[in-house]
Coordinates of C-alpha atoms in Angstrom, one line a residue:
M1 CA -20.5 -2.5 17.2
A2 CA -18.1 0.5 17.6
E3 CA -14.5 0.2 16.7
P4 CA -12.0 -0.2 19.6
A5 CA -10.6 3.0 21.1
P6 CA -7.1 3.7 19.9
E7 CA -5.5 2.8 23.2
A8 CA -7.7 -0.3 23.9
A9 CA -5.5 -2.8 22.1
P10 CA -7.0 -6.3 21.6
P11 CA -5.2 -9.2 23.3
G12 CA -2.1 -10.4 21.6
I13 CA -1.2 -7.0 20.0
D14 CA 2.1 -5.5 21.2
T15 CA 1.6 -1.8 21.5
S16 CA 5.0 -1.2 23.0
R17 CA 6.7 -1.4 19.5
P18 CA 5.6 0.8 16.5
H19 CA 4.2 -0.8 13.4
S20 CA 4.4 0.7 9.9
A21 CA 0.7 0.3 9.2
R22 CA -0.3 2.2 12.4
M23 CA 2.4 4.9 11.7
Y24 CA 0.9 5.4 8.2
D25 CA -2.5 5.7 9.8
Y26 CA -1.2 8.4 12.0
F27 CA 0.3 10.3 9.1
I28 CA -2.9 10.3 7.1
G29 CA -5.0 11.4 10.1
G30 CA -6.4 8.1 11.3
K31 CA -7.2 7.1 14.9
N32 CA -5.8 3.6 15.0
H33 CA -2.4 4.1 16.5
F34 CA -0.6 3.9 19.9
A35 CA 1.9 5.9 21.8
A36 CA 4.9 4.0 20.3
D37 CA 3.6 4.5 16.8
R38 CA 3.1 8.2 17.4
E39 CA 6.5 8.6 19.0
T40 CA 8.4 7.1 16.1
A41 CA 6.2 8.9 13.6
E42 CA 7.0 12.2 15.3
K43 CA 10.7 11.5 15.1
M44 CA 10.3 10.9 11.4
L45 CA 8.4 14.2 11.0
L46 CA 11.2 16.1 12.8
A47 CA 13.7 14.7 10.3
A48 CA 11.4 14.9 7.3
P49 CA 8.5 17.3 7.9
G50 CA 6.9 16.3 4.5
A51 CA 6.3 12.7 5.6
R52 CA 2.7 13.5 6.4
T53 CA 2.2 15.2 3.0
G54 CA 3.9 12.2 1.3
A55 CA 1.6 9.7 3.0
R56 CA -1.5 11.7 2.0
E57 CA -0.4 12.1 -1.6
N58 CA 0.3 8.4 -1.7
R59 CA -3.2 7.7 -0.6
A60 CA -4.6 9.9 -3.3
F61 CA -2.4 8.1 -5.9
L62 CA -3.9 4.8 -4.8
A63 CA -7.4 6.1 -5.5
R64 CA -6.5 7.5 -8.9
A65 CA -4.8 4.3 -9.9
V66 CA -7.7 2.1 -8.9
R67 CA -10.2 4.4 -10.7
H68 CA -8.0 4.2 -13.8
L69 CA -7.8 0.4 -13.7
T70 CA -11.6 0.0 -13.0
R71 CA -12.9 2.5 -15.4
E72 CA -10.3 2.5 -18.2
A73 CA -8.7 -0.9 -18.1
G74 CA -11.8 -2.9 -17.0
I75 CA -10.2 -4.5 -14.0
S76 CA -12.8 -5.9 -11.6
Q77 CA -10.7 -7.7 -9.1
F78 CA -7.8 -6.6 -6.9
L79 CA -5.2 -8.1 -4.6
D80 CA -4.1 -5.4 -2.1
I81 CA -1.0 -6.4 0.0
G82 CA 0.1 -4.2 2.8
T83 CA -3.4 -2.6 2.9
G84 CA -3.0 -1.0 6.3
L85 CA -5.8 0.0 8.6
P86 CA -9.2 0.8 7.2
A87 CA -9.4 4.4 5.9
T88 CA -11.6 6.4 3.6
G89 CA -10.9 5.5 0.0
S90 CA -10.0 1.9 0.4
V91 CA -9.6 -0.1 -2.8
H92 CA -13.0 -1.8 -2.7
E93 CA -14.7 1.6 -2.0
V94 CA -13.1 3.2 -5.0
A95 CA -13.5 0.3 -7.3
Q96 CA -17.1 -0.6 -6.3
A97 CA -18.2 3.0 -6.8
I98 CA -17.5 2.4 -10.5
N99 CA -18.2 -1.3 -10.7
P100 CA -20.3 -2.6 -7.8
S101 CA -19.4 -6.2 -8.6
A102 CA -15.6 -5.6 -8.1
R103 CA -13.8 -8.1 -5.8
V104 CA -10.9 -7.3 -3.5
V105 CA -8.6 -9.4 -1.3
Y106 CA -6.7 -7.5 1.4
A107 CA -3.6 -8.8 3.1
D108 CA -1.6 -7.3 5.9
N109 CA 0.8 -8.5 8.7
D110 CA -0.4 -6.2 11.4
P111 CA -2.7 -8.1 13.8
L112 CA -4.6 -4.9 14.5
V113 CA -5.8 -4.8 10.9
L114 CA -7.4 -8.2 11.5
T115 CA -9.4 -6.7 14.4
H116 CA -10.7 -4.0 12.1
A117 CA -11.2 -6.3 9.1
R118 CA -15.0 -6.0 9.4
A119 CA -14.6 -2.4 8.2
L120 CA -12.7 -3.8 5.2
L121 CA -15.4 -6.4 4.5
R122 CA -18.3 -4.0 3.9
S123 CA -18.6 -4.8 0.2
A124 CA -21.3 -3.7 -2.1
P125 CA -23.9 -6.5 -2.3
E126 CA -22.9 -7.3 -5.9
G127 CA -19.2 -7.6 -5.1
R128 CA -17.0 -9.4 -2.5
T129 CA -14.1 -8.6 -0.2
A130 CA -11.9 -10.8 1.9
Y131 CA -9.1 -10.2 4.4
I132 CA -6.1 -12.5 5.2
Q133 CA -3.3 -11.9 7.7
A134 CA -0.1 -12.5 5.8
D135 CA 3.3 -11.1 5.1
L136 CA 4.4 -9.8 1.8
R137 CA 7.7 -11.7 2.3
A138 CA 5.8 -15.0 2.0
P139 CA 3.9 -14.5 -1.3
E140 CA 3.1 -18.1 -1.8
S141 CA 1.0 -18.1 1.4
I142 CA -1.0 -15.1 0.1
L143 CA -1.5 -16.7 -3.3
G144 CA -2.4 -20.1 -1.9
D145 CA -4.8 -18.9 0.9
P146 CA -8.3 -20.3 0.4
A147 CA -9.8 -16.8 0.8
T148 CA -7.6 -15.5 -2.1
R149 CA -8.6 -18.4 -4.3
E150 CA -12.3 -18.2 -3.5
T151 CA -12.5 -14.5 -4.0
L152 CA -10.4 -13.9 -7.1
D153 CA -10.5 -15.7 -10.5
F154 CA -6.9 -16.2 -11.6
T155 CA -7.9 -16.8 -15.2
R156 CA -8.9 -13.2 -15.5
P157 CA -6.8 -10.1 -15.1
I158 CA -6.1 -8.9 -11.5
G159 CA -4.9 -5.6 -10.2
L160 CA -2.0 -6.2 -7.8
M161 CA -1.6 -3.4 -5.3
L162 CA 1.8 -3.0 -3.6
V163 CA 1.3 0.6 -2.4
A164 CA 3.8 2.0 0.2
V165 CA 5.0 -1.5 1.2
L166 CA 8.1 -2.5 -0.8
H167 CA 10.3 0.0 1.1
F168 CA 9.8 -2.1 4.2
I169 CA 11.4 -5.1 2.5
L170 CA 15.2 -5.2 2.9
D171 CA 17.4 -6.4 0.0
A172 CA 18.3 -9.5 2.2
D173 CA 14.7 -10.6 1.9
D174 CA 14.9 -10.6 -1.9
P175 CA 11.9 -8.3 -2.7
A176 CA 12.5 -8.9 -6.5
R177 CA 11.7 -12.6 -6.0
T178 CA 8.6 -11.7 -4.1
V179 CA 7.3 -9.3 -6.8
K180 CA 8.1 -11.9 -9.5
T181 CA 6.3 -14.7 -7.6
L182 CA 3.2 -12.6 -7.4
L183 CA 3.3 -11.4 -11.0
D184 CA 4.0 -14.9 -12.3
A185 CA 0.8 -16.1 -10.7
L186 CA -1.3 -13.4 -12.6
P187 CA -2.6 -13.8 -16.1
A188 CA -1.6 -11.5 -19.0
G189 CA -3.6 -8.2 -18.9
S190 CA -3.1 -7.9 -15.1
Y191 CA -1.7 -4.7 -13.6
L192 CA 0.7 -3.8 -10.8
V193 CA 0.2 -0.6 -8.9
A194 CA 3.2 0.2 -6.7
S195 CA 4.7 3.1 -4.8
H196 CA 7.9 3.5 -2.8
S197 CA 9.6 6.0 -0.6
T198 CA 12.8 7.7 -1.7
A199 CA 15.5 9.9 -0.3
E200 CA 16.4 11.4 -3.7
H201 CA 14.8 14.8 -3.0
A202 CA 15.6 15.4 0.6
P203 CA 18.8 16.3 2.4
A204 CA 20.8 13.2 3.2
E205 CA 21.3 14.1 6.8
A206 CA 17.5 14.5 7.3
M207 CA 16.6 11.3 5.6
G208 CA 19.3 9.5 7.5
A209 CA 17.7 10.7 10.8
G210 CA 14.3 9.5 9.6
V211 CA 15.5 6.1 8.6
S212 CA 17.3 5.8 12.0
A213 CA 14.0 6.7 13.7
Y214 CA 12.2 3.9 12.0
R215 CA 15.0 1.4 12.6
G216 CA 15.3 2.5 16.2
G217 CA 11.6 1.5 16.7
G218 CA 12.3 -1.9 15.1
V219 CA 10.7 -1.0 11.7
T220 CA 12.8 -2.0 8.7
L221 CA 13.1 0.6 6.0
R222 CA 15.0 0.5 2.6
L223 CA 14.7 3.7 0.6
R224 CA 15.3 3.3 -3.1
D225 CA 15.8 5.8 -6.0
S226 CA 13.6 5.9 -9.1
D227 CA 15.7 3.5 -11.1
E228 CA 15.9 1.0 -8.3
F229 CA 12.2 1.1 -7.7
A230 CA 11.4 0.8 -11.4
A231 CA 13.7 -2.2 -11.7
L232 CA 12.2 -3.9 -8.6
A233 CA 8.6 -3.4 -9.4
F234 CA 8.1 -3.0 -13.1
N235 CA 10.7 -5.3 -14.7
G236 CA 9.1 -6.8 -17.8
L237 CA 5.9 -4.8 -17.5
S238 CA 4.6 -2.2 -19.8
L239 CA 4.4 1.1 -17.9
V240 CA 1.2 3.1 -18.1
D241 CA 1.8 6.8 -18.9
P242 CA 3.3 8.8 -17.3
G243 CA 5.6 6.0 -16.1
V244 CA 7.4 6.1 -12.7
V245 CA 6.9 9.6 -11.3
L246 CA 6.3 11.2 -7.9
V247 CA 2.9 10.0 -6.8
S248 CA 1.6 13.6 -6.8
E249 CA 2.4 13.7 -10.6
W250 CA 0.7 10.4 -11.6
R251 CA -2.4 11.7 -13.5
P252 CA -3.3 14.4 -10.9
T253 CA -6.8 15.6 -10.9
D254 CA -6.3 18.7 -8.7
P255 CA -5.0 21.9 -10.2
P256 CA -1.4 23.0 -9.4
P257 CA 0.4 24.1 -7.4
R258 CA 1.3 20.7 -5.9
P259 CA 3.7 19.8 -3.1
S260 CA 7.4 19.9 -3.7
A261 CA 9.3 16.7 -4.5
A262 CA 11.0 16.9 -1.1
E263 CA 7.6 16.9 0.6
V264 CA 6.2 14.0 -1.4
G265 CA 9.3 11.8 -1.3
T266 CA 7.4 8.9 -2.9
Y267 CA 7.5 7.4 -6.4
G268 CA 4.6 5.6 -8.0
G269 CA 3.7 3.8 -11.1
V270 CA 1.3 1.4 -12.9
G271 CA 2.5 -1.4 -15.1
R272 CA 0.6 -3.9 -17.3
K273 CA 1.6 -7.6 -17.7
I274 CA 1.8 -8.4 -21.4

């Protein structure tokens, strides 16, 4: 069965308000977005023209990190929260290209992702994937969901993916508690892959306008600098080289030149639970 056309929203999905997952899909060249998503995304691009570059560099970082964990660290199961809409290079595609028996649980709070979940569930026969609709701000519900427990073995190391999602969690929602709750549930030898938008390398006026565009559309956004991000995501973890860097600089495989820091505007890192 063909995927729904971009403007043919399934019942129960509010297309009058933008959603971060659909805006991200727009930035990386996907087709699963609506007028409100595009309008807000274009406002962000006017304020920060590199936003599209940053989103694509972030996607490439995710793939490199998953390859590293699968090939070098021997991780064969992943919990990807804030997965977004299906796109080329999803976690299970990258991991199962190396280890066909890899298992992945996806979680996202956008109902449209649920509609497209069948695209996420095309696992290799040897492996397994599952999708749950859940919010990062309620980590206990993700960890306790039957699909999570049936798909992942919590006695063995897991790769936790929090890629381009923590910046949507405001300080008032205590993102540090959320990250700690998730990591506390994982055994030693597990890894966290995380990335986070920043305003450190762009003019303050431009980033202020970009944040206002998001908030004007009802999308919460909290940009953090590298130290804030490192403290939030990797507290108590052993960072994998090269540490917390721009996502374009985390073990790049393409030859230079690479985009400027202002264009990328996103930090990433990988940490191991001791």
